[in-house]
């Protein structure tokens, strides 16, 4: 839903935002493979996921909200 809104209202940072999400998905896949091969403990995996999500939500995601809200009012 948020990506559709970003595209609809031409969010200027859409490409960077999408790239960050794509990279995160790739990283999670790689971490899962390591975990499945017992090369990474579940706690380490969870810490990495938590750190990325908190960082991403509090910085990158936080920027698009005001832009979308303002665009919707136009």
Backbone as ProteinMPNN parsed JSONL, in Angstrom:
{"seq_chain_A": "XXXXXXXXXXXXXXXXXXXXXXXXXXXXXXXXXXXXXXXXXXXXXXXXXXXXXXXXXXXXXXXXXXXXXXXXXX", "coords_chain_A": {"N_chain_A": [[0.821, -1.202, 0.0], [1.869, 1.299, 0.878], [3.884, 1.686, -1.019], [2.403, 1.989, -3.341], [1.143, 4.399, -2.783], [3.359, 6.071, -2.674], [4.199, 5.981, -5.329], [1.906, 6.944, -6.628], [1.745, 9.587, -5.673], [4.147, 10.522, -6.448], [6.552, 10.345, -4.863], [9.633, 11.714, -4.1], [11.839, 10.26, -3.142], [11.387, 7.651, -3.722], [12.694, 5.635, -5.323], [15.12, 5.189, -3.934], [14.082, 4.377, -1.5], [12.713, 2.019, -2.184], [14.888, 0.54, -3.105], [16.301, 0.207, -0.706], [14.532, -1.426, 0.71], [14.513, -3.678, -0.975], [17.172, -4.479, -0.761], [17.21, -5.131, 1.936], [15.496, -7.365, 1.978], [17.061, -9.112, 0.489], [19.277, -9.344, 2.188], [18.066, -10.514, 4.444], [17.377, -12.98, 3.351], [19.94, -14.052, 2.915], [20.889, -14.141, 5.55], [19.085, -15.944, 6.618], [19.791, -18.28, 5.255], [22.337, -18.674, 6.359], [21.589, -19.064, 9.007], [20.03, -21.392, 8.745], [22.031, -23.147, 8.007], [23.287, -23.37, 10.333], [25.185, -21.462, 10.929], [24.715, -19.127, 12.044], [23.323, -17.798, 14.905], [19.992, -17.813, 16.237], [19.43, -15.628, 17.895], [21.3, -13.725, 17.039], [20.393, -13.312, 14.46], [17.833, -12.261, 14.972], [18.552, -9.896, 16.315], [19.897, -8.476, 14.312], [17.788, -8.112, 12.468], [15.995, -6.627, 14.047], [17.529, -4.317, 14.623], [17.872, -3.22, 12.033], [15.203, -2.784, 11.23], [14.203, -0.984, 13.211], [15.961, 1.168, 12.833], [15.43, 1.796, 10.127], [12.667, 2.384, 10.121], [12.537, 4.559, 11.899], [13.979, 6.478, 10.584], [14.135, 6.466, 7.577], [11.471, 5.603, 6.818], [10.006, 7.406, 8.269], [10.233, 9.797, 6.908], [8.612, 9.746, 4.613], [5.943, 9.897, 5.375], [4.94, 12.596, 6.128], [5.193, 13.776, 3.588], [3.414, 12.293, 1.942], [0.998, 12.777, 3.271], [0.724, 15.566, 2.929], [0.595, 15.667, 0.14], [-1.789, 14.339, -0.34], [-3.636, 16.152, 0.526], [-3.75, 18.039, -1.394]], "CA_chain_A": [[0.0, 0.0, 0.0], [2.67, 2.532, 0.937], [4.588, 1.888, -2.288], [1.428, 2.511, -4.294], [0.97, 5.82, -2.471], [4.588, 6.768, -3.077], [4.164, 6.112, -6.785], [0.771, 7.793, -6.997], [2.044, 10.988, -5.354], [5.486, 10.789, -6.968], [7.486, 10.575, -3.765], [10.946, 11.882, -4.742], [12.831, 9.3, -2.65], [10.835, 6.308, -3.921], [13.688, 4.665, -5.828], [16.044, 4.877, -2.84], [13.315, 3.648, -0.499], [12.494, 0.683, -2.743], [16.191, -0.131, -3.12], [16.609, -0.173, 0.675], [13.7, -2.585, 1.025], [15.006, -4.807, -1.767], [18.436, -4.893, -0.142], [16.854, -5.767, 3.203], [14.971, -8.689, 1.643], [18.23, -9.907, 0.081], [20.058, -9.6, 3.404], [17.32, -11.477, 5.258], [17.554, -14.28, 2.706], [21.302, -14.516, 3.185], [20.966, -14.474, 6.973], [18.314, -17.175, 6.832], [20.619, -19.396, 4.789], [23.373, -18.889, 7.376], [20.928, -19.646, 10.178], [19.664, -22.774, 8.402], [23.278, -23.917, 7.975], [23.792, -23.281, 11.704], [26.328, -20.554, 10.962], [24.233, -17.903, 12.67], [22.364, -18.119, 15.953], [18.7, -17.124, 16.121], [19.546, -14.342, 18.586], [22.029, -12.819, 16.16], [19.474, -13.008, 13.362], [16.795, -11.359, 15.484], [19.175, -8.598, 16.626], [20.134, -7.81, 13.031], [16.488, -7.693, 11.952], [15.479, -5.561, 14.911], [18.33, -3.104, 14.417], [17.552, -2.643, 10.727], [13.823, -2.302, 11.21], [14.093, 0.215, 14.042], [16.689, 2.24, 12.152], [14.733, 2.151, 8.891], [11.379, 3.004, 10.438], [12.71, 5.855, 12.564], [14.64, 7.46, 9.716], [13.671, 6.458, 6.184], [10.013, 5.567, 6.75], [9.472, 8.618, 8.905], [10.274, 10.921, 5.96], [7.591, 9.757, 3.573], [4.628, 10.18, 5.944], [4.511, 13.988, 5.916], [5.082, 14.06, 2.156], [2.179, 11.693, 1.454], [-0.127, 13.497, 3.886], [0.611, 16.864, 2.249], [0.18, 15.412, -1.244], [-3.191, 13.92, -0.324], [-4.46, 17.32, 0.801], [-3.758, 18.92, -2.576]], "C_chain_A": [[0.861, 1.26, 0.0], [3.431, 2.773, -0.365], [3.646, 2.435, -3.35], [1.199, 4.003, -4.06], [2.191, 6.625, -2.896], [4.606, 6.993, -4.584], [3.059, 7.078, -7.221], [1.091, 9.274, -6.798], [3.471, 11.39, -5.718], [6.471, 11.194, -5.867], [8.905, 10.625, -4.323], [12.01, 10.876, -4.289], [12.374, 7.849, -2.862], [11.9, 5.292, -4.335], [14.656, 4.241, -4.73], [15.34, 4.024, -1.777], [13.106, 2.2, -0.939], [13.8, -0.11, -2.748], [16.577, -0.601, -1.716], [15.802, -1.402, 1.084], [14.178, -3.822, 0.276], [16.304, -5.365, -1.175], [18.179, -5.614, 1.177], [16.343, -7.189, 2.956], [16.117, -9.625, 1.258], [19.056, -10.303, 1.314], [19.374, -10.633, 4.285], [17.451, -12.881, 4.66], [18.922, -14.878, 2.982], [21.462, -14.929, 4.646], [20.211, -15.761, 7.276], [19.112, -18.394, 6.386], [21.708, -19.727, 5.809], [22.774, -19.546, 8.613], [20.579, -21.109, 9.925], [20.889, -23.689, 8.382], [23.973, -23.921, 9.338], [25.082, -22.475, 11.794], [25.969, -19.235, 11.632], [23.176, -18.293, 13.691], [21.096, -17.28, 15.779], [18.761, -15.743, 16.774], [20.263, -13.302, 17.738], [21.147, -12.382, 14.997], [18.424, -12.006, 13.818], [17.358, -9.971, 15.782], [19.41, -7.811, 15.338], [18.83, -7.282, 12.448], [15.925, -6.525, 12.745], [16.225, -4.252, 14.679], [17.978, -2.436, 13.089], [16.168, -2.037, 10.726], [13.659, -1.018, 12.016], [14.771, 1.389, 13.345], [15.924, 2.718, 10.932], [13.429, 2.897, 9.191], [11.563, 4.392, 11.027], [13.42, 6.893, 11.702], [13.981, 7.511, 8.345], [12.143, 6.492, 6.095], [9.385, 6.844, 7.301], [9.399, 9.795, 7.924], [9.113, 10.922, 4.979], [6.201, 10.105, 4.097], [4.16, 11.609, 5.715], [4.343, 14.343, 4.433], [3.759, 13.529, 1.622], [0.961, 12.445, 2.006], [-0.35, 14.842, 3.186], [0.107, 16.682, 0.816], [-1.293, 15.038, -1.317], [-4.137, 15.107, -0.104], [-4.593, 18.235, -0.389], [-4.929, 18.608, -3.463]], "O_chain_A": [[0.619, 2.182, -0.78], [3.61, 3.919, -0.777], [4.05, 3.258, -4.172], [1.077, 4.777, -5.009], [2.062, 7.732, -3.417], [4.982, 8.066, -5.056], [3.273, 7.926, -8.087], [0.757, 10.11, -7.637], [3.94, 12.464, -5.341], [7.125, 12.235, -5.937], [9.343, 9.667, -4.96], [12.993, 10.668, -5.001], [12.917, 6.93, -2.248], [11.988, 4.211, -3.753], [14.978, 3.059, -4.61], [15.916, 3.082, -1.232], [13.3, 1.27, -0.156], [13.809, -1.299, -2.429], [17.123, -1.693, -1.558], [16.327, -2.31, 1.727], [14.237, -4.908, 0.854], [16.494, -6.579, -1.104], [18.852, -6.594, 1.496], [16.731, -8.116, 3.667], [16.136, -10.79, 1.656], [19.475, -11.452, 1.453], [20.029, -11.53, 4.816], [17.619, -13.856, 5.392], [19.043, -16.073, 3.251], [22.094, -15.942, 4.946], [20.649, -16.569, 8.095], [19.11, -19.423, 7.061], [21.975, -20.895, 6.092], [23.36, -20.46, 9.194], [20.803, -21.965, 10.781], [20.787, -24.872, 8.706], [25.095, -24.409, 9.478], [25.954, -22.758, 12.615], [26.807, -18.344, 11.771], [22.243, -19.032, 13.377], [21.138, -16.176, 15.237], [18.192, -14.788, 16.245], [19.877, -12.134, 17.721], [21.158, -11.216, 14.603], [18.158, -11.019, 13.131], [16.691, -8.969, 15.521], [19.148, -6.61, 15.288], [18.767, -6.142, 11.987], [15.438, -5.55, 12.171], [15.605, -3.196, 14.552], [17.805, -1.218, 13.034], [15.977, -0.908, 10.274], [13.037, -0.067, 11.544], [14.21, 2.483, 13.278], [15.783, 3.923, 10.723], [13.137, 3.922, 8.576], [10.816, 5.31, 10.688], [13.456, 8.071, 12.06], [13.338, 8.503, 7.999], [11.584, 7.32, 5.376], [8.341, 7.289, 6.825], [8.578, 10.695, 8.105], [8.669, 11.988, 4.553], [5.358, 10.565, 3.327], [3.082, 11.816, 5.158], [3.456, 15.116, 4.071], [3.051, 14.248, 0.916], [0.007, 12.71, 1.275], [-1.487, 15.207, 2.886], [-0.718, 17.464, 0.342], [-1.971, 15.397, -2.28], [-5.3, 15.063, -0.505], [-5.453, 19.116, -0.403], [-5.103, 19.243, -4.502]]}, "name": "protein", "num_of_chains": 1, "seq": "XXXXXXXXXXXXXXXXXXXXXXXXXXXXXXXXXXXXXXXXXXXXXXXXXXXXXXXXXXXXXXXXXXXXXXXXXX"}
